[in-house]
Coordinates of C-alpha atoms in Angstrom, one line a residue:
Chain A
X51 CA 0.0 0.0 0.0
X52 CA 1.3 3.5 -0.9
X53 CA 0.0 6.8 0.1
X54 CA 1.4 9.7 -2.0
X55 CA 4.4 7.6 -2.7
X56 CA 5.0 6.5 0.9
X57 CA 5.0 2.8 1.5
X58 CA 2.6 1.8 4.4
X59 CA 4.0 -1.4 5.9
X60 CA 1.7 -4.3 6.5
X61 CA 2.1 -4.2 10.3
X62 CA 0.4 -3.0 13.4
X63 CA 1.0 -0.9 16.5
X64 CA 0.5 -2.9 19.7
X65 CA -1.0 -1.0 22.6
X66 CA -1.9 -1.7 26.3
X67 CA -4.8 -1.1 28.6
X68 CA -4.1 1.7 31.0
X69 CA -6.1 3.8 33.5
X70 CA -6.9 7.3 32.4
X71 CA -8.2 10.4 34.2
X72 CA -9.1 13.7 32.7
X73 CA -8.0 16.7 34.7
X74 CA -9.4 20.1 33.9
X75 CA -7.3 23.1 35.0
X76 CA -8.6 26.6 34.9
X77 CA -6.8 29.9 35.7
X78 CA -7.2 33.6 35.8
X79 CA -5.8 33.6 32.2
X80 CA -4.9 31.0 29.6
X81 CA -1.3 31.6 30.5
X82 CA -1.6 30.3 34.0
X83 CA -3.9 27.4 33.2
X84 CA -1.4 26.3 30.6
X85 CA 1.5 26.8 33.0
X86 CA 0.0 24.5 35.5
X87 CA -0.9 22.0 32.9
X88 CA 2.6 22.0 31.5
X89 CA 4.1 21.4 34.9
X90 CA 1.5 18.7 35.8
X91 CA 2.4 16.8 32.6
X92 CA 6.1 17.4 32.8
X93 CA 8.3 14.4 33.1
X94 CA 5.4 12.1 32.2
X95 CA 6.5 10.6 28.9
X96 CA 6.5 6.9 29.8
X97 CA 5.5 4.8 32.7
X98 CA 8.9 3.0 32.4
X99 CA 10.7 5.9 34.0
X100 CA 8.0 8.4 35.1
X101 CA 5.3 6.2 36.6
X102 CA 2.7 7.9 34.6
X103 CA 2.0 9.3 31.1
X104 CA 0.3 12.6 30.7
X105 CA -0.1 15.5 28.3
X106 CA -2.4 18.3 27.4
X107 CA -5.5 17.1 25.5
X108 CA -6.8 20.5 24.4
X109 CA -7.7 24.0 25.4
X110 CA -11.2 24.3 26.7
X111 CA -13.6 26.7 25.1
X112 CA -15.1 29.0 27.7
X113 CA -18.5 27.3 27.4
X114 CA -16.9 24.1 28.6
X115 CA -15.0 25.7 31.4
X116 CA -16.4 24.6 34.8
X117 CA -15.9 28.0 36.4
X118 CA -16.1 30.3 33.4
X119 CA -12.3 30.9 33.2
X120 CA -9.8 29.8 30.6
X121 CA -9.1 26.1 31.0
X122 CA -6.9 23.2 29.8
X123 CA -7.8 19.6 29.6
X124 CA -5.2 17.0 30.5
X125 CA -5.2 13.3 30.1
X126 CA -3.3 11.5 32.9
X127 CA -2.6 7.8 32.6
X128 CA -1.1 5.1 34.8
X129 CA -0.8 1.3 34.4
X130 CA -3.0 0.4 37.5
X131 CA -5.8 1.8 39.5
X132 CA -3.7 2.1 42.7
X133 CA -1.1 4.2 41.0
X134 CA -3.6 6.8 39.8
X135 CA -4.4 8.3 43.2
X136 CA -0.8 8.5 44.3
X137 CA 0.4 10.1 41.1
X138 CA -2.5 12.6 41.0
X139 CA -2.0 13.6 44.6
X140 CA 1.7 14.1 44.1
X141 CA 1.5 16.0 40.9
X142 CA -1.6 18.1 41.5
X143 CA -0.3 18.9 44.9
X144 CA 3.1 20.1 43.6
X145 CA 2.2 21.7 40.3
X146 CA -1.4 22.9 40.4
X147 CA -1.9 23.8 44.0
X148 CA 1.3 25.8 43.8
X149 CA 0.5 27.6 40.6
X150 CA -1.1 31.1 40.9
X151 CA -4.9 31.4 40.3
X152 CA -5.6 27.8 39.2
X153 CA -8.4 25.5 40.1
X154 CA -8.6 21.8 39.4
X155 CA -11.6 19.7 38.4
X156 CA -12.6 16.2 37.3
X157 CA -13.2 15.8 33.6
X158 CA -14.7 12.3 33.7
X159 CA -17.8 12.8 35.9
X160 CA -19.5 9.8 34.5
X161 CA -16.7 7.4 35.3
X162 CA -17.8 5.0 38.1
X163 CA -14.3 4.5 39.5
X164 CA -13.5 7.5 41.6
X165 CA -10.1 8.3 43.2
X166 CA -9.7 10.7 46.1
X167 CA -7.5 13.7 45.3
X168 CA -9.0 16.8 47.0
X169 CA -9.8 14.6 49.9
X170 CA -6.1 14.2 50.5
X171 CA -4.9 17.6 49.4
X172 CA -7.3 19.4 51.7
X173 CA -5.1 18.6 54.6
X174 CA -2.7 21.2 53.4
X175 CA -5.3 23.6 54.6
X176 CA -4.4 22.6 58.2
X177 CA -8.0 22.7 59.3
X178 CA -8.8 26.0 57.6
X179 CA -10.1 24.3 54.5
X180 CA -13.7 24.7 53.5
X181 CA -15.9 22.1 51.8
X182 CA -18.5 22.9 49.2
X183 CA -21.0 20.5 47.7
X184 CA -22.3 21.5 44.3
X185 CA -24.4 19.2 42.0
X186 CA -23.6 16.3 44.2
X187 CA -19.8 16.8 44.0
X188 CA -17.7 17.9 46.8
X189 CA -15.0 20.6 46.3
X190 CA -12.3 21.8 48.7
X191 CA -11.3 25.4 49.2
X192 CA -7.8 25.4 50.5
X193 CA -6.5 28.7 51.8
X194 CA -3.1 29.7 50.3
X195 CA -1.1 32.9 50.5
X196 CA -2.5 34.1 47.1
X197 CA -6.1 33.4 48.1
X198 CA -7.7 30.0 47.7
X199 CA -7.0 26.8 45.7
X200 CA -10.1 25.0 44.6
X201 CA -9.9 21.3 43.9
X202 CA -12.5 18.6 43.4
X203 CA -12.6 15.9 46.0
X204 CA -12.7 12.9 43.7
X205 CA -11.6 12.3 40.1
X206 CA -13.1 9.8 37.7
X207 CA -10.9 7.1 36.2
X208 CA -11.6 4.7 33.4
X209 CA -9.8 2.2 31.2
X210 CA -7.8 3.8 28.4
X211 CA -5.3 2.8 25.8
X212 CA -1.6 3.6 25.9
X213 CA 1.1 2.9 23.4
X214 CA -0.5 3.5 20.0
X215 CA 2.3 4.4 17.7
X216 CA 3.7 4.7 14.2
X217 CA 7.2 5.1 12.9
X218 CA 8.2 7.6 10.2
X219 CA 11.0 6.2 8.1
X220 CA 12.6 9.1 6.2
X221 CA 15.5 9.8 3.8
X222 CA 17.0 12.3 6.2
X223 CA 16.6 13.6 9.8
X224 CA 15.2 16.9 8.5
X225 CA 12.6 15.1 6.5
X226 CA 11.7 12.9 9.4
X227 CA 11.3 15.9 11.7
X228 CA 9.2 17.8 9.2
X229 CA 6.9 14.9 8.8
X230 CA 6.7 14.3 12.5
X231 CA 5.8 17.9 13.1
X232 CA 3.1 17.8 10.5
X233 CA 1.7 14.6 12.0
X234 CA 1.7 16.2 15.5
X235 CA -0.1 19.3 14.2
X236 CA -2.7 17.1 12.6
X237 CA -3.2 15.0 15.8
X238 CA -3.1 17.7 18.5
X239 CA -6.2 19.0 20.3
X240 CA -8.3 16.0 19.5
X241 CA -10.6 15.0 22.2
X242 CA -9.6 11.7 23.8
X243 CA -6.0 11.7 22.6
X244 CA -2.6 12.8 23.9
X245 CA 0.9 12.5 22.6
X246 CA 3.0 12.3 25.8
X247 CA 6.5 12.6 24.5
X248 CA 8.4 15.9 23.9
X249 CA 6.6 17.8 21.2
X250 CA 4.6 14.6 20.5
X251 CA 7.7 12.9 19.0
X252 CA 10.0 10.1 20.2
X253 CA 13.5 9.7 18.7
X254 CA 14.5 6.8 21.0
X255 CA 12.1 4.0 20.4
X256 CA 12.9 1.0 22.5
X257 CA 12.8 -2.7 22.3
X258 CA 11.8 -4.9 25.3
X259 CA 14.9 -5.9 27.4
X260 CA 18.5 -5.6 26.4
X261 CA 21.0 -7.6 24.4
X262 CA 23.6 -7.3 27.2
X263 CA 21.9 -6.6 30.5
X264 CA 19.4 -8.7 32.3
X265 CA 18.2 -5.9 34.5
X266 CA 17.3 -3.4 31.8
X267 CA 13.6 -3.6 30.9
X268 CA 14.0 -1.5 27.7
X269 CA 16.9 -0.5 25.5
X270 CA 17.5 1.2 22.1
X271 CA 15.5 -0.3 19.2
X272 CA 18.7 -1.2 17.3
X273 CA 16.8 -2.6 14.4
X274 CA 15.6 0.9 13.6
X275 CA 18.8 2.8 14.3
X276 CA 20.3 3.9 11.0
X277 CA 23.8 4.1 12.5
X278 CA 23.7 0.4 13.3
X279 CA 22.5 -0.8 9.9
X280 CA 25.8 -2.5 9.2
X281 CA 26.3 -4.2 12.6
X282 CA 22.8 -5.4 13.6
X283 CA 19.8 -7.1 12.1
X284 CA 18.3 -3.9 10.6
X285 CA 14.6 -3.4 9.8
X286 CA 15.3 -0.3 7.8
X287 CA 14.8 -0.2 4.0
X288 CA 17.6 1.2 1.9
X289 CA 17.9 5.0 1.8
X290 CA 16.3 5.4 5.2
X291 CA 18.6 7.6 7.3
X292 CA 16.4 8.7 10.2
X293 CA 13.3 7.3 12.1
X294 CA 11.0 9.1 14.4
X295 CA 8.1 7.7 16.4
X296 CA 4.8 9.2 17.3
X297 CA 3.3 7.6 20.5
X298 CA -0.5 8.0 21.0
X299 CA -2.4 7.4 24.2
X300 CA -6.1 7.8 24.5
X301 CA -9.4 7.2 26.2
X302 CA -10.3 4.5 23.8
X303 CA -9.2 2.6 20.7
X304 CA -11.4 4.5 18.2
X305 CA -10.0 7.8 19.3
X306 CA -6.4 6.5 18.7
X307 CA -7.3 5.0 15.4
X308 CA -8.7 8.3 14.2
X309 CA -5.7 10.2 15.4
X310 CA -3.3 7.8 13.7
X311 CA -5.2 8.1 10.5
X312 CA -4.8 11.9 10.6
X313 CA -1.2 11.7 11.7
X314 CA -0.1 9.2 9.1
X315 CA -1.9 11.1 6.4
X316 CA 0.0 14.3 7.3
X317 CA 3.3 12.5 7.6
X318 CA 3.2 11.1 4.1
X319 CA 5.1 13.8 2.3
X320 CA 8.4 14.4 0.4
X321 CA 11.4 12.7 2.0
X322 CA 9.4 10.0 3.8
X323 CA 9.9 6.6 2.5
X324 CA 7.7 4.4 4.7
X325 CA 5.4 4.3 7.7
X326 CA 5.8 1.4 10.1
X327 CA 4.7 0.6 13.7
X328 CA 6.1 -0.9 16.8
X329 CA 4.7 -4.2 18.2
X330 CA 5.7 -7.3 20.1
X331 CA 4.2 -9.8 17.7
X332 CA 0.9 -9.4 19.5
X333 CA 2.1 -11.1 22.6
X334 CA 1.9 -8.2 25.1
X335 CA -0.9 -5.7 24.3
X336 CA -4.5 -6.4 23.5
X337 CA -5.0 -3.4 21.3
X338 CA -3.7 -3.8 17.7
X339 CA -3.8 -0.9 15.3
X340 CA -3.2 -2.2 11.8
X341 CA -1.8 0.5 9.7
X342 CA -3.4 -0.5 6.4
X343 CA -6.8 -1.0 8.0
X344 CA -6.6 2.4 9.6
X345 CA -5.6 4.0 6.3
X346 CA -8.5 2.3 4.6
X347 CA -6.4 0.1 2.3
X348 CA -6.3 -3.4 3.6
X349 CA -7.7 -6.1 5.8
X350 CA -6.6 -6.7 9.4
X351 CA -3.4 -8.7 9.5
Chain B
X237 CA -38.2 13.6 27.6
X238 CA -41.5 13.7 29.6
X239 CA -42.2 16.9 31.5
X240 CA -43.3 14.7 34.4
X241 CA -46.4 15.5 36.4
X242 CA -48.2 18.8 36.2
X243 CA -50.3 20.0 39.1
X244 CA -52.6 22.8 38.1
X245 CA -54.5 24.6 40.9
X246 CA -58.2 24.1 40.3
X247 CA -59.2 27.4 41.9
X248 CA -57.6 30.2 43.9
X249 CA -56.7 29.2 47.5
X250 CA -58.9 31.2 49.9
X251 CA -57.1 29.9 53.0
X252 CA -53.6 28.7 53.9
X253 CA -52.8 25.2 52.7
X254 CA -50.1 23.1 54.2
X255 CA -48.5 21.0 51.4
X256 CA -45.8 19.6 53.7
X257 CA -46.7 16.0 53.2
X258 CA -47.1 16.0 49.4
X259 CA -43.5 15.5 48.4
X260 CA -42.0 14.2 51.6
X261 CA -40.2 10.8 51.2
X262 CA -40.2 9.1 47.8
X263 CA -42.5 10.6 45.2
X264 CA -40.6 10.5 41.9
X265 CA -42.0 7.2 40.9
X266 CA -45.6 8.2 41.5
X267 CA -48.1 9.1 38.9
X268 CA -50.9 11.7 39.1
X269 CA -53.4 9.3 40.6
X270 CA -51.0 8.3 43.4
X271 CA -50.0 11.8 44.1
X272 CA -53.6 13.0 44.1
X273 CA -54.3 11.1 47.4
X274 CA -51.4 12.7 49.3
X275 CA -52.8 14.8 52.2
X276 CA -53.0 18.6 52.3
X277 CA -54.1 20.4 55.4
X278 CA -56.4 23.2 54.4
X279 CA -57.1 25.8 57.0
X280 CA -60.7 25.7 58.0
X281 CA -61.4 22.4 56.2
X282 CA -58.9 20.0 57.7
X283 CA -57.1 17.4 55.7
X284 CA -58.1 17.0 52.0
X285 CA -56.4 15.0 49.2
X286 CA -54.1 16.9 46.9
X287 CA -56.3 16.0 44.0
X288 CA -59.2 18.0 45.5
X289 CA -57.2 21.2 45.1
X290 CA -55.1 20.4 42.0
X291 CA -55.8 18.9 38.7
X292 CA -52.9 16.4 38.1
X293 CA -51.8 15.0 34.8
X294 CA -48.7 13.6 33.1
X295 CA -46.6 10.7 34.0
X296 CA -43.7 10.0 36.5
X297 CA -40.4 11.3 35.3
X298 CA -38.8 12.6 38.5
X299 CA -40.3 16.0 38.0
X300 CA -43.5 17.9 39.1
X301 CA -44.6 21.3 38.0
X302 CA -47.1 23.3 40.1
X303 CA -49.2 25.9 38.2
X304 CA -51.4 28.6 39.7
X305 CA -51.1 31.1 42.5
X306 CA -49.6 29.3 45.5
X307 CA -48.9 32.3 47.6
X308 CA -51.1 30.7 50.3
X309 CA -49.4 27.3 49.9
X310 CA -47.0 26.7 52.8
X311 CA -44.4 24.0 53.3
X312 CA -44.3 23.1 49.6
X313 CA -41.5 20.5 49.1
X314 CA -40.8 20.3 52.8
X315 CA -38.5 17.4 53.4
X316 CA -37.8 17.0 49.7
X317 CA -35.2 14.3 49.1
X318 CA -35.3 13.7 45.4
X319 CA -36.5 14.9 42.0
X320 CA -37.2 18.3 40.6
X321 CA -40.0 20.5 41.7
X322 CA -40.9 23.6 39.7
X323 CA -43.3 26.2 40.9
X324 CA -44.4 28.5 38.1
X325 CA -45.4 31.3 40.5
X326 CA -44.9 32.4 44.1
X327 CA -45.2 30.2 47.2
X328 CA -46.1 30.8 50.8
X329 CA -43.9 30.2 53.9
X330 CA -41.4 27.4 54.6
X331 CA -40.9 26.2 51.0
X332 CA -38.3 23.4 51.0
X333 CA -38.3 23.3 54.7
X334 CA -35.6 20.9 55.8
X335 CA -35.1 19.6 52.3
X336 CA -32.4 17.0 52.0
X337 CA -31.9 16.6 48.2
X338 CA -33.4 17.2 44.8
X339 CA -34.2 20.6 43.3
X340 CA -36.9 23.1 44.2
X341 CA -37.2 25.9 41.6
X342 CA -39.6 28.7 42.4
X343 CA -40.1 31.0 39.5
X344 CA -41.8 33.7 41.6
X345 CA -41.1 34.7 45.2
X346 CA -41.0 32.7 48.4
X347 CA -42.4 33.5 51.8
X348 CA -40.4 33.4 55.1
X349 CA -38.3 30.4 56.2
X350 CA -37.6 28.9 52.7
X351 CA -35.0 26.1 53.2
X352 CA -35.0 26.7 56.9
X353 CA -35.5 24.4 59.8
X354 CA -38.9 23.4 61.2
X355 CA -39.9 24.6 64.6
X356 CA -38.6 21.5 66.4
X357 CA -35.7 20.8 64.0
X358 CA -32.1 21.6 64.7
X359 CA -31.2 21.8 61.0
X360 CA -32.7 23.4 58.0
X361 CA -32.0 22.1 54.5
X362 CA -29.3 19.5 54.5
X363 CA -28.9 19.1 50.7
X364 CA -30.2 19.8 47.3
X365 CA -30.7 23.1 45.5
X366 CA -33.4 25.7 46.2
X367 CA -33.7 28.3 43.6
X368 CA -36.0 31.3 44.1
X369 CA -36.1 33.6 41.1
X370 CA -37.9 36.4 42.9
X371 CA -37.5 37.6 46.4
X372 CA -37.3 35.7 49.6
X373 CA -39.0 36.3 53.0
X374 CA -37.4 36.5 56.4
X375 CA -35.1 33.8 57.8
X376 CA -34.5 32.2 54.4
X377 CA -32.0 29.4 54.9
X378 CA -32.1 29.7 58.7
X379 CA -30.1 26.9 60.3
X380 CA -29.3 25.3 56.9
X381 CA -26.7 22.6 57.1
X382 CA -25.8 21.9 53.5
X383 CA -26.9 22.6 50.0
X384 CA -27.3 25.6 47.7
X385 CA -29.9 28.3 48.1
X386 CA -30.0 31.0 45.4
X387 CA -32.3 34.1 45.5
X388 CA -32.7 36.0 42.3
X389 CA -34.2 39.1 44.0
X390 CA -34.0 40.5 47.5
X391 CA -33.8 38.7 50.7
X392 CA -35.5 40.0 53.8
X393 CA -34.0 40.0 57.3
X394 CA -32.1 37.1 58.9
X395 CA -31.3 35.2 55.8
X396 CA -28.9 32.4 56.8
X397 CA -29.7 32.9 60.5
X398 CA -27.7 30.5 62.6
X399 CA -26.4 28.7 59.4
X400 CA -24.5 25.5 60.1
X401 CA -23.0 25.2 56.6
X402 CA -24.1 25.5 52.9
X403 CA -24.3 28.4 50.6
X404 CA -26.8 31.2 50.1
X405 CA -26.5 33.5 47.1
X406 CA -28.5 36.7 47.0
X407 CA -28.6 38.5 43.7
X408 CA -30.6 41.5 45.0
X409 CA -30.2 43.5 48.2
X410 CA -30.0 41.7 51.5
X411 CA -32.1 42.7 54.5
X412 CA -30.5 43.3 57.9
X413 CA -28.7 40.7 60.1
X414 CA -27.8 38.3 57.3
X415 CA -25.7 35.4 58.6
X416 CA -26.2 36.3 62.2
X417 CA -25.2 33.5 64.6
X418 CA -23.9 31.4 61.7
X419 CA -21.3 28.7 62.6
X420 CA -20.1 27.9 59.0
X421 CA -21.5 28.4 55.6
X422 CA -21.3 31.1 53.0
X423 CA -23.6 34.0 52.2
X424 CA -22.8 35.6 48.9
X425 CA -24.2 39.1 48.5
X426 CA -24.2 40.3 44.9
X427 CA -26.3 43.3 45.9
X428 CA -26.2 45.7 48.8
X429 CA -25.7 44.2 52.3
X430 CA -25.1 45.5 55.8
X431 CA -22.3 43.4 57.4
X432 CA -23.2 42.4 60.9
X433 CA -20.9 43.8 63.6
X434 CA -19.9 40.3 64.6
X435 CA -18.2 39.7 61.3
X436 CA -14.7 40.8 60.6
X437 CA -13.1 41.8 57.3
X438 CA -10.5 39.4 56.0
X439 CA -9.5 40.4 52.4
X440 CA -10.8 41.3 48.9
X441 CA -10.3 38.6 46.3
X442 CA -11.8 36.4 43.6
X443 CA -13.0 33.1 45.0
X444 CA -12.7 30.4 42.4
X445 CA -15.6 28.4 43.8
X446 CA -17.9 31.3 43.1
X447 CA -17.1 31.0 39.4
X448 CA -18.1 27.4 39.6
X449 CA -21.3 28.1 41.4
X450 CA -22.3 31.1 39.2
X451 CA -21.6 29.1 36.1
X452 CA -23.9 26.3 37.3
X453 CA -26.7 28.8 38.3
X454 CA -26.6 30.4 34.9
X455 CA -26.4 27.3 32.9
X456 CA -28.8 25.1 34.8
X457 CA -31.3 27.7 36.1
X458 CA -30.9 30.7 33.9
X459 CA -30.3 33.0 36.9
X460 CA -29.3 36.6 36.0
X461 CA -25.5 36.1 36.4
X462 CA -23.6 39.0 34.9
X463 CA -20.1 39.3 33.6
X464 CA -19.4 41.7 36.5
X465 CA -20.2 38.9 39.0
X466 CA -17.3 36.9 37.5
X467 CA -15.0 39.8 36.9
X468 CA -15.5 41.6 40.1
X469 CA -13.9 40.9 43.5
X470 CA -15.4 40.0 46.7
X471 CA -14.9 41.3 50.2
X472 CA -14.6 38.4 52.6
X473 CA -15.9 38.8 56.1
X474 CA -15.4 36.0 58.6
X475 CA -18.1 35.3 61.2
X476 CA -20.2 35.0 63.1
X477 CA -17.4 35.6 65.6
X478 CA -20.0 35.6 68.4
X479 CA -20.4 31.9 67.5
X480 CA -18.0 29.4 65.9
X481 CA -16.8 32.0 63.4
X482 CA -16.1 29.7 60.5
X483 CA -18.7 31.2 58.3
X484 CA -18.3 33.9 55.7
X485 CA -20.0 36.7 53.9
X486 CA -18.7 37.4 50.4
X487 CA -19.7 40.8 49.3
X488 CA -19.4 41.6 45.6
X489 CA -17.5 44.8 44.8
X490 CA -16.6 46.5 41.5
X491 CA -13.2 47.5 42.9

C-alpha cells in the first residue's frame, strides 16, 4: 500500500490497557492554566521511568470551562488503579496547588471509578479548608497565600489505551522531523487523545529488554537505528537515514485510530519513504492498530 | 423527555394550605393518581387530598410542576429528598423546609423560612438546591446545614440565620442581620448588604468556587448572572465571631 508515494507497511501498533483520568485546570488567564498543565504533565512521557504518562489534551472553550475561566484539559494515565491516586495527589499537589490562580476539576464525571485527590490535598489547609458540595460533587477550598485553591474531592478514572504508535522512516533527519511535526499538528487538540512525548515525538524508540543486561527492561531499538544498519539485524529499508516515532495514548481505541489516520496522512510527504509501527508480535498488548486497515487500504493482518 | 407530572391549581386558594406531606419521602415514581391522594391540610377544612385542590396529569419522570397562585401554599417541598420541583409562581412560607436533596425551583417569590429548619428541628435544609427567582422572605435558609440556596431578588432580614453550613447567594439586596449566629457556611451578596458587627473583614479577592457556582446557576437555572459577577472581586468577612466564626459573607465589589 502506498500513500502519495510513501509505503505503508503491513504491520500494526501494539498498545496496552491503562487507566486514564481527565484533569481540567482553569486559571485567571490561559497563560496560568497552561503553565499549571505543562508542569502537571512534565516528566510524564513513559510509565517506564515516570510512573505515569500525561499530556495536554486540548484547550477548553469558555463554554466548557467549569468556572467560566480559561481552561486546559489534560489526560493522565497510569498502568494500574492504585497508581492513579498516588500520582495525582503528588503531581496536582506540587504543580497545580502551587500555581497562581488555578483550580482543578474532574473531567470524567460519568466514570464510576473515583479516586480521592482533593480529599487528601485538603489537609494542606491545616484545618482552615472549607468544603462545598455542588451538584452532588464535593469541592475543597484550600487557603493559600495568594487566596484559595479549589480542587474537586474525587476524580473519575476509566480504562484507556496507551502505546498506540507509528514510525516515520525518512530519507533524512530533516525530512523525518518535518513529517513528525506535520503529524503532531494534525493529531493535536483531538478529544480523547494525547501525545505524551516531547513535542509529541520520540526519537528513541525502544525494544523490550537488552542484548547485554538482564536488569534493563528496555533498550534502544537497534533494528531501527540507522547508524547500526551494518552491525545489527536492521529493519530499515535502503535509503532510510532517520526514524521518528509518534506515540499516541487515548481514552479508547477508536480515538487513537482516528488520530493515527490523521497523523499518518499528514506524515506522508516528500522525503518520507515508509510508515511502520512498533509491536511485540501481538504477545503483550490487547489493542492492535493495523496501519493498512486504519488508512483504509487493507484487511486486518 | 417527559415533562413529568403537572399539578394545576383548580381554583384560587382562599385559606392557607399546608403541602408539607405532598413530596416528603419518595415521590418521583408516583403518577398523578397516586400523588392525588397525598394529604394537604387546608385551614378551615382540615385534611383533604391533593387531587381536590389540584388537577394532576402527566406521568412519572422525576419532575413535578405546580401551576397557579400558590402564595397561600405553605411548606411546599418540605423534606424534599429527590427529583425536581418547579413552581411557576410564588409560594407561601417554609418552602423546601428541611429539604435533603433534589431541586426546588420557584419562578416567583417565596415567603419566610424557605429552606430553613422546622420549629422543632435543629437543621434546615441538608442538601439539594433551592432556587428562588424572585425575592425571599425573612429567615430564608435559617439553620441550613448543607446545599445551595439562590435568591434572584431581594432577601428579607435574617437570611442564613444560625447557618451551620451550605451556601446562600443573594442577587438582589439583602435585609438586615444576614448570617447572624452562623457557625459555618457562605452568604454571597451580589447586591447591597449590611455586614453584621460580629463579622470581621479578611480580604478582597476572587474566590474560584464562586465562578463554579455562578456558572452552574446560569447554565442550569438561567439566573441573571452578569459578567461583572465573574470579573469583580469580593470582600470576605469571617463570622459570626459571636459563635464558631467559621462562616463567611462574600460581598461583591466592583473594585
